[in-house]
Short mmCIF file of C-alpha atoms and ligand atoms in Angstrom, two decimals:
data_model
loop_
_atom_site.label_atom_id
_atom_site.label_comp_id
_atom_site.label_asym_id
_atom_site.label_seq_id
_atom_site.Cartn_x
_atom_site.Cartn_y
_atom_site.Cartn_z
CA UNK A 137 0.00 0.00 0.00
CA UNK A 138 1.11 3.45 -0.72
CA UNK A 139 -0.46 6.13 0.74
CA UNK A 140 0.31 9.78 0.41
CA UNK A 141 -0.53 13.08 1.73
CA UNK A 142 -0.54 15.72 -0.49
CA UNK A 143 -0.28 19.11 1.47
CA UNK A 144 -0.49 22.41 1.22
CA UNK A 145 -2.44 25.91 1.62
CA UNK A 146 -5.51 26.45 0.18
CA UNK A 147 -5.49 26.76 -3.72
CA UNK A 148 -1.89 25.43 -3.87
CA UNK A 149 -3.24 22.46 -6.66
CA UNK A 150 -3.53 19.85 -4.36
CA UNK A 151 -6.92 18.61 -5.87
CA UNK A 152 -5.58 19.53 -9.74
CA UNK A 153 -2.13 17.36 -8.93
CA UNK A 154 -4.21 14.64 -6.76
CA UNK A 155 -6.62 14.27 -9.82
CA UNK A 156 -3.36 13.41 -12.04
CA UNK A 157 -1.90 11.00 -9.58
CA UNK A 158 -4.41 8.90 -8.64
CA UNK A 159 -4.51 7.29 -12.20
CA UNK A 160 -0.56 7.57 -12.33
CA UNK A 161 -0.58 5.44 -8.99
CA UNK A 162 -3.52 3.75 -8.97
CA UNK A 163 -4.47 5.28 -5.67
CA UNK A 164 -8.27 6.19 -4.53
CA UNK A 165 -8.42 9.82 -3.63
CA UNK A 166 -9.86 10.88 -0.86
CA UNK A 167 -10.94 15.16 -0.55
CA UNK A 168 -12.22 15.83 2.48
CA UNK A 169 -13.41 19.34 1.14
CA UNK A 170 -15.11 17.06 -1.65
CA UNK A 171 -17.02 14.80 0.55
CA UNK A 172 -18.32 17.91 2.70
CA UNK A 173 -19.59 19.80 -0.74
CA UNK A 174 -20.92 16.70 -1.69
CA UNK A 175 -22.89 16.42 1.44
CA UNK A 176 -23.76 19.53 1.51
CA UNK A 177 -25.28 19.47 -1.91
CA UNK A 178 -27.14 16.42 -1.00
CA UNK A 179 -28.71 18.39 2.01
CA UNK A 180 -27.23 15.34 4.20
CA UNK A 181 -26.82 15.81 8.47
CA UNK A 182 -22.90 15.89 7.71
CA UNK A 183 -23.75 18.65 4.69
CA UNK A 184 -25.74 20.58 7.48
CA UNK A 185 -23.52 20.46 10.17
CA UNK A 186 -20.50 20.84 8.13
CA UNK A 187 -21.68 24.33 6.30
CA UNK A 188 -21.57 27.08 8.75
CA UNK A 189 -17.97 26.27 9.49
CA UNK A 190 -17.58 25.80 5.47
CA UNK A 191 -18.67 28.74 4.35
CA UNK A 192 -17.11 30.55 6.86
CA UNK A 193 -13.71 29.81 6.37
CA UNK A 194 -13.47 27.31 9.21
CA UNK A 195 -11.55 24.33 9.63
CA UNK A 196 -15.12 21.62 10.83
CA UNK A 197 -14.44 20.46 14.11
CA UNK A 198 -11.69 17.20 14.53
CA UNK A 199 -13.94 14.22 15.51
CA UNK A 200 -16.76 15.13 12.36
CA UNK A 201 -13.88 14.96 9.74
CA UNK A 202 -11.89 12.14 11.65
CA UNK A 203 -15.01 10.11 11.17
CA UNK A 204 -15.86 11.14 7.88
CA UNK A 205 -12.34 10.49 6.76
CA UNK A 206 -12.34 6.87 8.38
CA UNK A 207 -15.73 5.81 6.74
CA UNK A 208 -14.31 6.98 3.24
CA UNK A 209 -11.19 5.18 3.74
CA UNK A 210 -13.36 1.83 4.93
CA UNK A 211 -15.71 1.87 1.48
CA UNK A 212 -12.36 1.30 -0.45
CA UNK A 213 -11.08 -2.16 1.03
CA UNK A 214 -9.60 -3.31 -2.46
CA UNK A 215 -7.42 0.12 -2.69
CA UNK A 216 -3.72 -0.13 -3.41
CA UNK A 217 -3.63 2.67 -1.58
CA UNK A 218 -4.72 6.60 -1.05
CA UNK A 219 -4.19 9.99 -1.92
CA UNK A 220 -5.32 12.29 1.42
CA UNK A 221 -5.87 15.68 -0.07
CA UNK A 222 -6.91 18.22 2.37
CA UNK A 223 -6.40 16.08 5.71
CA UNK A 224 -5.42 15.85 8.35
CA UNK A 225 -5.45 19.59 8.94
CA UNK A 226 -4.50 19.25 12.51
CA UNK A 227 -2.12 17.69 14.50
CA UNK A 228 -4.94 15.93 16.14
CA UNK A 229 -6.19 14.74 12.57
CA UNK A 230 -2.70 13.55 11.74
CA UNK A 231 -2.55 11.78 14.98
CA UNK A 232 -5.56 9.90 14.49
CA UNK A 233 -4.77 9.11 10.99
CA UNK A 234 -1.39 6.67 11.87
CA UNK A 235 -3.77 5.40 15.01
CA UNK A 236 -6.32 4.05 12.07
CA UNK A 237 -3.63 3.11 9.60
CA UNK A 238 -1.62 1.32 12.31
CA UNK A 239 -4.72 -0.75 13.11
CA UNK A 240 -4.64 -1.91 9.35
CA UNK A 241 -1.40 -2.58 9.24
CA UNK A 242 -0.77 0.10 7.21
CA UNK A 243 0.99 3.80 7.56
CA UNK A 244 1.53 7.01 5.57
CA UNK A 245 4.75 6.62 3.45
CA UNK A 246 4.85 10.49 2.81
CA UNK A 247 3.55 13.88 3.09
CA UNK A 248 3.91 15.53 -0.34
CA UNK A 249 3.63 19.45 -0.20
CA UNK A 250 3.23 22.38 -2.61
CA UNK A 251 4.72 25.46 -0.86
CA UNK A 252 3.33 28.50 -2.93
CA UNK A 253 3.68 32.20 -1.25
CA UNK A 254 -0.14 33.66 0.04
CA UNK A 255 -0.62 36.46 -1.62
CA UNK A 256 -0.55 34.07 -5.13
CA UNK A 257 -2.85 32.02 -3.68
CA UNK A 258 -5.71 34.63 -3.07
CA UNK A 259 -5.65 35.69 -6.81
CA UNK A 260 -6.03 32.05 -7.53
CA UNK A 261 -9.06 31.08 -4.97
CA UNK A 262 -10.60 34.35 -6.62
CA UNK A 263 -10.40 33.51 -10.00
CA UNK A 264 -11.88 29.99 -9.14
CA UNK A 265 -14.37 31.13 -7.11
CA UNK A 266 -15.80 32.60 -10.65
CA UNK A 267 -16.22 29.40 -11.86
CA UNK A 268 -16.32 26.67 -8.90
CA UNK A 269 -19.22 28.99 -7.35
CA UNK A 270 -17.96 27.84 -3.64
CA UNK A 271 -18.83 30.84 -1.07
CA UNK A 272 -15.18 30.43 0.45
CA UNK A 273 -13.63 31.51 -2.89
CA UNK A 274 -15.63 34.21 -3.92
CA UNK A 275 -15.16 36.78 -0.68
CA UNK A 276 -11.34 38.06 0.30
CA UNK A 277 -12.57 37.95 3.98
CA UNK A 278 -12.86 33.97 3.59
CA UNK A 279 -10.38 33.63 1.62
CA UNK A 280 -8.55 35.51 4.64
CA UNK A 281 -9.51 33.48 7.31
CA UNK A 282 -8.97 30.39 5.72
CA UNK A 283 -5.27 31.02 5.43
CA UNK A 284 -5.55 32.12 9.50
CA UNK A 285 -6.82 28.58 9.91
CA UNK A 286 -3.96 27.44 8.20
CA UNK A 287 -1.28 29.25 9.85
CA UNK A 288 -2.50 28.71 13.05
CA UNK A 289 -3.59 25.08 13.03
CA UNK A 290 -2.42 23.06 9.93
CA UNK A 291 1.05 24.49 9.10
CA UNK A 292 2.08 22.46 12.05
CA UNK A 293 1.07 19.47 10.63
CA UNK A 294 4.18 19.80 8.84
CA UNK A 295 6.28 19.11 11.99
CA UNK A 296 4.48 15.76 12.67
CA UNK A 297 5.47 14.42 9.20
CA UNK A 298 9.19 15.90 9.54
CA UNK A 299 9.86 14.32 12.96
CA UNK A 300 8.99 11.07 11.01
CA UNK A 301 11.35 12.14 8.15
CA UNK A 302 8.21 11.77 5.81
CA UNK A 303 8.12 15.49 4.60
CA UNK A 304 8.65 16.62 1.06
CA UNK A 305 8.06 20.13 -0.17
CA UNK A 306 8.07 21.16 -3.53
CA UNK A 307 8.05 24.33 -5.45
CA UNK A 308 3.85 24.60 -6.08
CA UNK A 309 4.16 27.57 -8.58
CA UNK A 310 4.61 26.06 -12.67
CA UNK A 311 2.81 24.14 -14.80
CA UNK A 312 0.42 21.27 -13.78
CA UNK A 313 2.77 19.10 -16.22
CA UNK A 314 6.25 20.46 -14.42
CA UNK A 315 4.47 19.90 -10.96
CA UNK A 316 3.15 16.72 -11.38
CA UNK A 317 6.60 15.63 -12.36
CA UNK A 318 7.97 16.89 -9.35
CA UNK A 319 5.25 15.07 -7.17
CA UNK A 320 6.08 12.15 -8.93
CA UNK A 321 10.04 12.36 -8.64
CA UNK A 322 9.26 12.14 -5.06
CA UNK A 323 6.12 9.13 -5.05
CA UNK A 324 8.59 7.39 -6.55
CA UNK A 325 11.28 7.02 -3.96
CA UNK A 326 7.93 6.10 -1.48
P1 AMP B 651 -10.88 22.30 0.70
O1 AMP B 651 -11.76 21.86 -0.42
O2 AMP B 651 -9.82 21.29 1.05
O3 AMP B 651 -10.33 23.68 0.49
O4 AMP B 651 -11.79 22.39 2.00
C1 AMP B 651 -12.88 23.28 2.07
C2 AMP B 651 -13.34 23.44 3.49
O5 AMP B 651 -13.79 22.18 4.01
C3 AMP B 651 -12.28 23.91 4.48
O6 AMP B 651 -12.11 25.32 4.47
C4 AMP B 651 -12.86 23.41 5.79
O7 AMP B 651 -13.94 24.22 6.21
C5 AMP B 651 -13.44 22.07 5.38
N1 AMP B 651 -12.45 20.98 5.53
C6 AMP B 651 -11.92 20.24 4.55
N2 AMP B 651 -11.04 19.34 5.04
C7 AMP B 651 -11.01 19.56 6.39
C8 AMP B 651 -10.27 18.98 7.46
N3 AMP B 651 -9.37 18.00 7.24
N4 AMP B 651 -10.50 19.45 8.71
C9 AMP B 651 -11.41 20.41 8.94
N5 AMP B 651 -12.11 21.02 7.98
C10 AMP B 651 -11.92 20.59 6.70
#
C-alpha cells in the first residue's frame, strides 16, 4: 500500500495534482473538502452540520472529519492505496490518521507538499471562485480566514510528518505538467 498526503495551503493544486496522480498510482483519492460539498449538496446531516464552518472559512471540528475520513477510507477495502488531499489539517487529525492506519497494518509513506507564497494564492481562490461557485472563494474575507486557519492550526502538521522524516516540499508555482513531475520524482522514492 502506498499512501500519500498531499499538502499544502488552500489553492496550492492539491486537488488539480491529486486528480493526475491517482490514475498515475492507482491510488483512490480521498478530498475531504469534496465529501463535505458533496454532502452539503445532498442536504445530508454531515452537509448541514458541516456548512456554517464551510462557508465561513473554518476548519469543521476534529472528531466530524476524523469520522468522515475513516468511513471513506473503509468503502475502499480493495485500494492499493490513497491519496489524502486536504487532511489531516490538525495535528490531532494527523494523529488519528497513523492510530487508524496502524490498526490496518498500514501507515503514511509520505507527506507531499506544494509550498506556494499567500498572496498568489488569493488571486487564484478568486479567480476559481468565478467558476467553482464555492462561497469560500468568492469573498477576500474567507479567503482571509482560511489562510488564518492554516497558519495557526495546519502548518504544524508539517512538523508531525518531519519528525517522522516523511516530509517533502516542492516548489507549487509552474505548470500542472512540471508539478506533477515533481510530485512524482518524489512518489517514486515512497
Ligand atoms: P478544501 O476543499 O480542502 O479547500 O476544504 C474546504 C473546506 O472544508 C475547508 O475550508 C474546511 O472548512 C473544510 N475541511 C476540509 N477538510 C477539512 C479537514 N481536514 N478538517 C477540517 N475542515 C476541513
Amino acid at each position: 500500500m502506498k499512501n500519500i498526503v498531499l499538502f499544502g495551503p488552500p489553492g496550492a493544486g492539491k486537488g488539480t495534482q491529486a486528480d493526475v496522480l491517482k490514475d498515475k498510482y492507482n491510488l483512490v483519492h480521498i478530498s475531504t473538502g469534496d465529501v463535505f460539498r458533496y454532502n452539503m449538496k445532498n442536504d445530508t446531516e454531515l452537509g448541514l452540520l458541516a456548512k456554517s464552518y464551510i462557508e465561513n472559512g473554518n476548519l469543521v471540528p476534529d472528531e466530524v472529519t476524523i469520522n468522515m475520513l475513516e468511513a471513506e477510507v473503509e468503502k475502499n477495502p480493495q485500494a492499493n492505496g490513497f491519496i489524502f488531499d486536504g487532511f489531516p489539517r490538525t495535528e490531532d487529525q494527523a494523529a488519528a490518521l497513523d492510530a487508524f492506519l496502524a490498526k490496518k497494518d498500514a501507515t503514511i509513506n509520505g507527506m507531499v507538499a506544494l509550498e506556494v507564497e499567500e498572496d498568489i494564492l488569493v488571486g487564484r481562490l478568486l479567480e476559481r471562485g468565478k467558476v467553482s461557485g464555492r462561497a469560500d472563494d468568492q469573498d477576500e474575507a474567507k479567503i482571509r480566514n482560511r489562510f488564518n486557519e492554516y497558519n495557526t492550526k495546519t502548518a504544524i502538521v508539517k512538523d508531525y510528518y518531519e519528525k517522522q522524516n516523511k516530509y517533502y516540499g516542492i516548489n507549487g508555482v509552474g505548470s500542472i505538467a512540471s508539478i506533477t513531475q515533481l510530485i512524482s520524482d518524489v512518489v517514486d522514492t515512497l
